[in-house]
Coordinates of C-alpha atoms in Angstrom, one line a residue:
M1 CA -1.9 -59.2 -6.4
T2 CA 0.1 -60.4 -3.6
A3 CA 0.6 -58.3 -0.3
A4 CA 4.2 -57.5 -1.2
S5 CA 3.1 -56.2 -4.8
S6 CA 0.2 -54.1 -2.9
D7 CA 2.7 -52.4 -0.9
K8 CA 5.1 -51.8 -3.6
T9 CA 2.6 -50.7 -5.8
R10 CA 0.8 -48.0 -2.7
Q11 CA 5.0 -47.0 -2.1
D12 CA 5.2 -45.9 -6.3
G13 CA 1.9 -44.2 -5.7
A14 CA 3.4 -42.2 -2.8
R15 CA 6.5 -41.4 -4.4
R16 CA 4.1 -40.0 -7.7
V17 CA 1.7 -38.0 -5.3
I18 CA 4.7 -36.1 -3.3
P19 CA 6.9 -34.7 -5.9
D20 CA 3.6 -33.7 -8.0
R21 CA 2.5 -31.4 -5.3
L22 CA 5.8 -30.1 -4.6
D23 CA 6.1 -29.2 -8.0
G24 CA 2.5 -27.7 -8.4
G25 CA 3.2 -25.3 -5.5
I26 CA 6.7 -24.3 -6.7
V27 CA 5.1 -23.9 -10.2
R28 CA 2.0 -21.6 -8.9
A29 CA 4.3 -19.6 -7.1
L30 CA 6.8 -19.0 -10.1
K31 CA 3.6 -18.1 -12.0
S32 CA 2.0 -15.4 -8.9
W33 CA 2.0 -11.9 -9.4
E34 CA 4.6 -11.7 -6.2
A35 CA 6.7 -13.6 -8.3
L36 CA 6.8 -11.1 -11.3
L37 CA 6.6 -8.0 -9.6
L38 CA 10.0 -9.4 -7.5
A39 CA 11.7 -9.7 -11.3
V40 CA 10.5 -6.7 -12.0
A41 CA 12.0 -5.2 -9.4
V42 CA 15.2 -7.2 -9.8
A43 CA 15.5 -5.9 -13.4
I44 CA 14.8 -2.1 -12.5
F45 CA 17.1 -2.2 -9.8
T46 CA 19.7 -3.7 -12.7
A47 CA 18.9 -0.9 -14.7
N48 CA 18.9 1.7 -12.4
S49 CA 22.4 0.6 -11.1
F50 CA 23.8 0.9 -15.3
A51 CA 21.9 4.2 -15.6
S52 CA 23.5 6.0 -13.4
P53 CA 26.7 5.6 -11.3
Y54 CA 25.8 7.3 -7.9
F55 CA 22.6 4.3 -7.7
L56 CA 24.7 1.8 -5.8
D57 CA 25.4 4.5 -3.4
P58 CA 24.8 2.8 0.4
W59 CA 23.0 6.7 1.1
N60 CA 21.7 7.4 -2.4
L61 CA 19.7 3.4 -2.1
S62 CA 18.4 4.8 1.3
D63 CA 17.3 7.9 0.4
A64 CA 15.3 5.9 -2.7
T65 CA 13.4 4.3 0.2
F66 CA 11.8 7.9 1.9
N67 CA 10.0 7.7 -2.2
F68 CA 7.8 5.4 -1.3
T69 CA 7.8 4.7 2.3
E70 CA 5.2 7.2 3.9
K71 CA 2.7 6.0 0.8
A72 CA 3.5 2.4 1.5
V73 CA 2.2 2.9 5.0
V74 CA -1.2 4.2 3.7
A75 CA -1.0 1.4 1.2
I76 CA -0.9 -1.3 3.4
A77 CA -3.8 0.0 5.2
M78 CA -5.6 0.9 2.1
A79 CA -5.3 -2.9 0.6
F80 CA -7.4 -4.2 3.8
L81 CA -10.1 -1.6 2.5
V82 CA -10.2 -2.8 -1.1
I83 CA -9.9 -6.1 -0.8
A84 CA -13.5 -5.7 1.5
G85 CA -15.0 -4.4 -1.7
E86 CA -14.3 -0.6 -0.5
I87 CA -11.6 2.2 -1.1
D88 CA -10.7 6.0 0.5
L89 CA -10.1 8.1 -1.9
S90 CA -9.2 11.5 0.7
V91 CA -6.0 9.6 2.5
A92 CA -3.9 12.5 0.6
A93 CA -6.3 15.3 1.5
I94 CA -6.0 13.5 5.2
I95 CA -2.2 14.0 5.2
A96 CA -2.7 17.4 4.3
L97 CA -5.0 17.8 7.3
A98 CA -3.4 16.8 9.8
S99 CA -0.2 18.3 8.9
T100 CA -2.2 21.8 9.1
A101 CA -2.6 20.5 12.6
M102 CA 0.5 19.8 13.6
G103 CA 1.4 23.1 12.1
A104 CA -0.6 24.9 14.1
A105 CA 0.4 23.3 17.6
A106 CA 3.5 23.4 16.8
E107 CA 2.7 27.6 16.3
A108 CA 1.5 27.3 19.5
G109 CA 3.9 25.8 21.1
V110 CA 2.8 22.3 21.6
G111 CA 6.2 19.7 22.0
T112 CA 6.9 16.5 20.1
P113 CA 4.6 13.6 21.7
G114 CA 1.7 16.2 21.6
L115 CA 2.3 17.0 17.9
V116 CA 2.4 13.3 16.8
A117 CA -0.6 12.5 19.0
I118 CA -2.4 15.4 17.1
G119 CA -1.7 13.9 13.4
L120 CA -2.5 10.7 14.6
G121 CA -5.7 11.7 16.4
V122 CA -7.0 13.7 13.2
G123 CA -6.1 10.6 11.1
L124 CA -8.3 8.6 13.1
A125 CA -11.4 11.4 13.4
C126 CA -11.0 11.5 9.7
G127 CA -11.5 8.0 9.3
A128 CA -13.7 7.8 11.3
F129 CA -15.8 10.2 9.3
N130 CA -15.0 8.4 6.3
G131 CA -16.6 4.9 7.7
V132 CA -20.2 6.6 9.8
L133 CA -20.9 8.1 6.1
V134 CA -20.1 5.0 3.8
T135 CA -21.8 2.5 7.0
R136 CA -24.0 3.9 9.3
F137 CA -25.4 6.3 5.9
G138 CA -25.0 3.7 3.2
L139 CA -23.4 5.7 0.9
P140 CA -21.2 4.5 -1.5
S141 CA -17.4 4.9 -0.6
I142 CA -15.8 5.9 -3.5
V143 CA -18.4 9.4 -3.7
V144 CA -18.1 9.9 0.0
T145 CA -14.4 10.0 -0.1
I146 CA -14.3 12.2 -3.5
G147 CA -16.5 14.5 -1.3
T148 CA -14.1 14.2 1.7
M149 CA -10.9 14.8 -0.4
S150 CA -12.2 18.1 -1.1
L151 CA -13.9 18.8 2.3
F152 CA -10.2 18.2 3.9
R153 CA -8.2 19.4 1.6
G154 CA -10.1 22.6 1.8
I155 CA -9.7 23.1 5.3
A156 CA -6.3 23.0 5.4
Y157 CA -6.8 26.0 2.0
V158 CA -8.5 27.9 4.4
T159 CA -6.5 27.6 7.4
L160 CA -2.9 28.5 5.3
G161 CA -3.9 30.0 2.2
D162 CA -0.6 31.1 1.7
Q163 CA 1.2 30.8 4.6
V164 CA 4.1 28.1 5.7
Y165 CA 4.2 26.5 8.7
K166 CA 7.2 26.0 9.3
N167 CA 8.1 25.8 14.0
Y168 CA 8.4 22.9 14.1
P169 CA 10.8 21.6 18.1
A170 CA 14.1 20.1 16.3
D171 CA 13.4 16.8 17.7
F172 CA 10.3 16.3 15.3
A173 CA 12.5 15.9 12.3
W174 CA 13.4 12.4 13.4
F175 CA 10.4 10.9 12.5
G176 CA 11.5 11.9 9.0
Q177 CA 15.0 12.3 8.8
G178 CA 15.9 9.9 11.2
Y179 CA 18.3 6.3 11.4
V180 CA 17.8 3.6 13.3
W181 CA 20.7 2.0 12.2
W182 CA 23.4 3.6 9.7
V183 CA 21.1 3.9 6.7
I184 CA 18.7 2.0 7.5
S185 CA 15.8 5.1 8.4
F186 CA 13.1 4.8 10.8
E187 CA 10.6 5.3 8.3
L188 CA 11.6 2.2 6.5
V189 CA 11.3 0.6 9.2
F190 CA 8.1 1.6 10.5
F191 CA 6.8 0.8 7.0
L192 CA 8.5 -2.9 7.2
A193 CA 6.8 -2.9 11.1
V194 CA 3.8 -2.2 9.5
A195 CA 3.4 -4.8 6.1
L196 CA 4.3 -7.7 8.9
V197 CA 1.8 -6.4 11.3
G198 CA -0.6 -6.8 8.2
G199 CA 0.6 -9.5 6.5
I200 CA -0.1 -11.4 10.0
V201 CA -3.5 -10.3 10.5
L202 CA -4.7 -10.7 6.9
H203 CA -2.9 -13.7 5.7
R204 CA -2.7 -15.8 9.5
T205 CA -6.2 -14.6 11.4
T206 CA -9.8 -15.1 11.4
V207 CA -10.2 -11.3 10.7
G208 CA -8.4 -11.5 7.2
R209 CA -10.3 -14.2 6.3
K210 CA -13.6 -12.1 7.3
V211 CA -11.9 -9.0 5.4
Y212 CA -11.8 -11.4 2.3
A213 CA -15.0 -13.0 2.5
I214 CA -16.7 -9.2 3.2
G215 CA -15.1 -8.3 -0.7
N216 CA -16.4 -11.8 -2.1
N217 CA -19.7 -11.9 -1.0
P218 CA -20.5 -9.4 1.7
L219 CA -23.9 -10.9 2.1
G220 CA -22.9 -14.0 2.6
A221 CA -20.3 -12.5 5.0
T222 CA -23.5 -11.2 7.1
F223 CA -25.6 -14.3 6.9
S224 CA -22.7 -16.2 7.9
G225 CA -22.2 -14.1 11.1
V226 CA -19.2 -11.5 9.9
R227 CA -20.1 -8.0 11.3
V228 CA -19.7 -6.6 8.2
E229 CA -20.5 -3.1 9.0
R230 CA -18.2 -3.1 12.2
I231 CA -15.2 -4.7 10.5
K232 CA -15.6 -1.7 7.6
F233 CA -16.0 1.2 10.0
T234 CA -12.2 -0.4 11.3
L235 CA -10.7 -0.8 7.7
F236 CA -11.6 3.3 7.2
L237 CA -10.2 3.9 10.9
M238 CA -6.7 2.3 10.3
T239 CA -7.1 3.6 6.8
G240 CA -6.9 7.2 8.9
L241 CA -4.4 6.4 10.9
A242 CA -2.0 5.5 8.4
A243 CA -2.5 8.3 6.8
G244 CA -2.1 10.3 9.9
A245 CA 1.0 8.2 11.0
A246 CA 1.9 9.4 7.2
S247 CA 1.5 12.8 7.8
V248 CA 4.0 13.1 10.5
M249 CA 6.5 11.5 8.4
L250 CA 6.6 13.0 5.4
T251 CA 6.0 16.5 7.8
S252 CA 8.7 15.9 9.9
R253 CA 10.9 14.8 7.1
L254 CA 10.0 18.0 4.8
G255 CA 10.2 20.7 8.1
S256 CA 7.2 23.0 7.1
T257 CA 3.4 22.4 5.7
R258 CA 1.3 23.7 3.0
P259 CA -1.9 23.3 1.7
S260 CA -1.1 21.3 -1.7
I261 CA 1.2 18.7 0.6
A262 CA 0.9 15.2 -0.3
F263 CA -1.1 16.4 -3.7
G264 CA -2.2 13.6 -5.7
W265 CA -0.4 11.0 -3.1
E266 CA -3.9 9.3 -3.4
L267 CA -3.6 7.9 -7.3
E268 CA -0.1 6.7 -6.0
V269 CA -1.7 4.8 -3.5
V270 CA -4.2 3.2 -5.2
T271 CA -2.0 2.2 -7.4
M272 CA 0.6 0.7 -5.2
V273 CA -2.5 -1.3 -4.1
V274 CA -3.8 -2.6 -7.2
L275 CA -0.3 -3.2 -8.2
G276 CA 0.3 -5.5 -6.1
G277 CA -2.5 -7.7 -7.3
V278 CA -5.6 -6.6 -4.8
S279 CA -8.2 -6.7 -7.1
I280 CA -10.2 -3.5 -7.6
L281 CA -13.2 -5.4 -7.2
G282 CA -12.6 -6.8 -3.6
G283 CA -11.7 -10.2 -2.4
S284 CA -8.1 -11.1 -3.3
G285 CA -5.2 -9.3 -2.8
T286 CA -1.7 -10.0 -1.0
I287 CA 0.4 -8.0 1.6
P288 CA 3.6 -9.3 0.4
G289 CA 2.4 -7.6 -3.2
V290 CA 1.8 -4.4 -2.4
V291 CA 4.9 -4.5 -0.2
L292 CA 6.8 -5.7 -3.9
A293 CA 4.4 -3.1 -5.7
A294 CA 5.6 -0.4 -3.6
F295 CA 9.7 -0.9 -4.0
V296 CA 9.1 -1.3 -7.7
M297 CA 7.1 2.2 -7.7
G298 CA 10.1 3.4 -5.1
L299 CA 13.3 2.0 -7.5
V300 CA 11.5 3.8 -10.8
T301 CA 10.4 7.3 -9.6
F302 CA 14.0 7.0 -8.1
G303 CA 15.5 6.3 -11.2
L304 CA 13.6 8.6 -13.2
G305 CA 14.9 11.3 -10.9
L306 CA 18.7 10.3 -11.2
L307 CA 18.2 10.5 -14.9
N308 CA 16.2 14.6 -14.4
V309 CA 13.4 13.6 -15.4
P310 CA 10.2 16.3 -15.3
G311 CA 7.7 15.2 -12.6
I312 CA 5.0 15.4 -15.3
V313 CA 7.0 12.4 -17.3
M314 CA 6.8 10.5 -13.6
S315 CA 2.9 11.0 -13.4
I316 CA 2.4 9.6 -17.0
V317 CA 4.4 6.8 -16.1
I318 CA 2.2 5.9 -12.9
G319 CA -0.8 6.5 -15.0
A320 CA 0.0 3.9 -17.3
M321 CA 0.9 1.5 -14.8
L322 CA -2.0 2.0 -12.9
I323 CA -4.3 1.2 -16.5
T324 CA -2.1 -1.4 -16.9
V325 CA -2.4 -3.6 -14.3
I326 CA -6.0 -2.8 -14.1
A327 CA -6.7 -3.9 -18.1
L328 CA -4.2 -6.7 -18.0
P329 CA -6.2 -9.6 -16.0
I330 CA -9.8 -8.4 -17.8
L331 CA -8.0 -8.8 -21.1
V332 CA -6.2 -12.2 -19.7
R333 CA -9.5 -13.5 -18.4
R334 CA -11.5 -12.5 -22.0
L335 CA -8.4 -14.3 -24.0
A336 CA -8.1 -17.4 -21.7
A337 CA -12.4 -17.5 -22.4
R338 CA -12.4 -17.1 -25.9
R339 CA -9.5 -20.0 -26.3
Q340 CA -12.0 -22.2 -24.3
T341 CA -14.9 -21.3 -26.4
T342 CA -12.6 -21.9 -29.7
G343 CA -11.2 -25.2 -28.1
A344 CA -15.0 -27.0 -26.9
A345 CA -15.8 -25.7 -31.0

């Protein structure tokens, strides 16, 4: 083989390899769960625009974001926790307890900065309590947070009973009702900022790699020098803080506090996380997937609301979505394994 023919062969090989890699990357992206969620979001958006003549109004679209931004902020933090192999089912109760504390402080004359600090502080304290029980005492997080879900919500009911806190300062309403620019609400901007920071941390830092390692093999991560318990404790703290922030925005938007506030939100938050492609068993998932899942759920609930669908039907839809996204990957893996077995035979 001459030098010229050898050079030509290398050039031809290069021309073959590079497009194959590009095609592979594009195909993987198109086959990803995030691409499917994006297609579903577009389909739901289109269906809603035909179903109601009021859907495409800019202010109605802005109102649609209030259906999911507060829950989505918690879902971003919850995604880290689930990827690490843990879960927090007390987030809705943390919101209720933080809101109750803010309401009591408002009745005592505390101003807006103090109320925000109290809401975030209660969220951090609840997250720390969950984290200590799980990481220091080795208790299962699902058992711990089911218990603290009843504990935190029970404290709110004991404190308030059938009463309502509603004497909040006028400027406190901005966090849940204010707009940064035109129809762009503060809540939406805050959610997108949290998602951006969460995406960078999870996908572009060593902390994110450690979270994935813990979720895949906590024992192996420990022997690799990862401070597993410390990271898990921090993730519980961040989830509690996110619930505190959601409590500030929700209480501000409603302008009042009842012990039943955010009731049932833990189901919707977990649904967002799992629908976003985060494995309930831990070790996999992405922040973009959770963001897209939040928009999908927001569009679904807002569209059903425009059609005057009862709330109980929305609960059925959310429950069906949760069951489907948990069962679908298992069924797909079983079907693939069966095909491989049949092909080998």
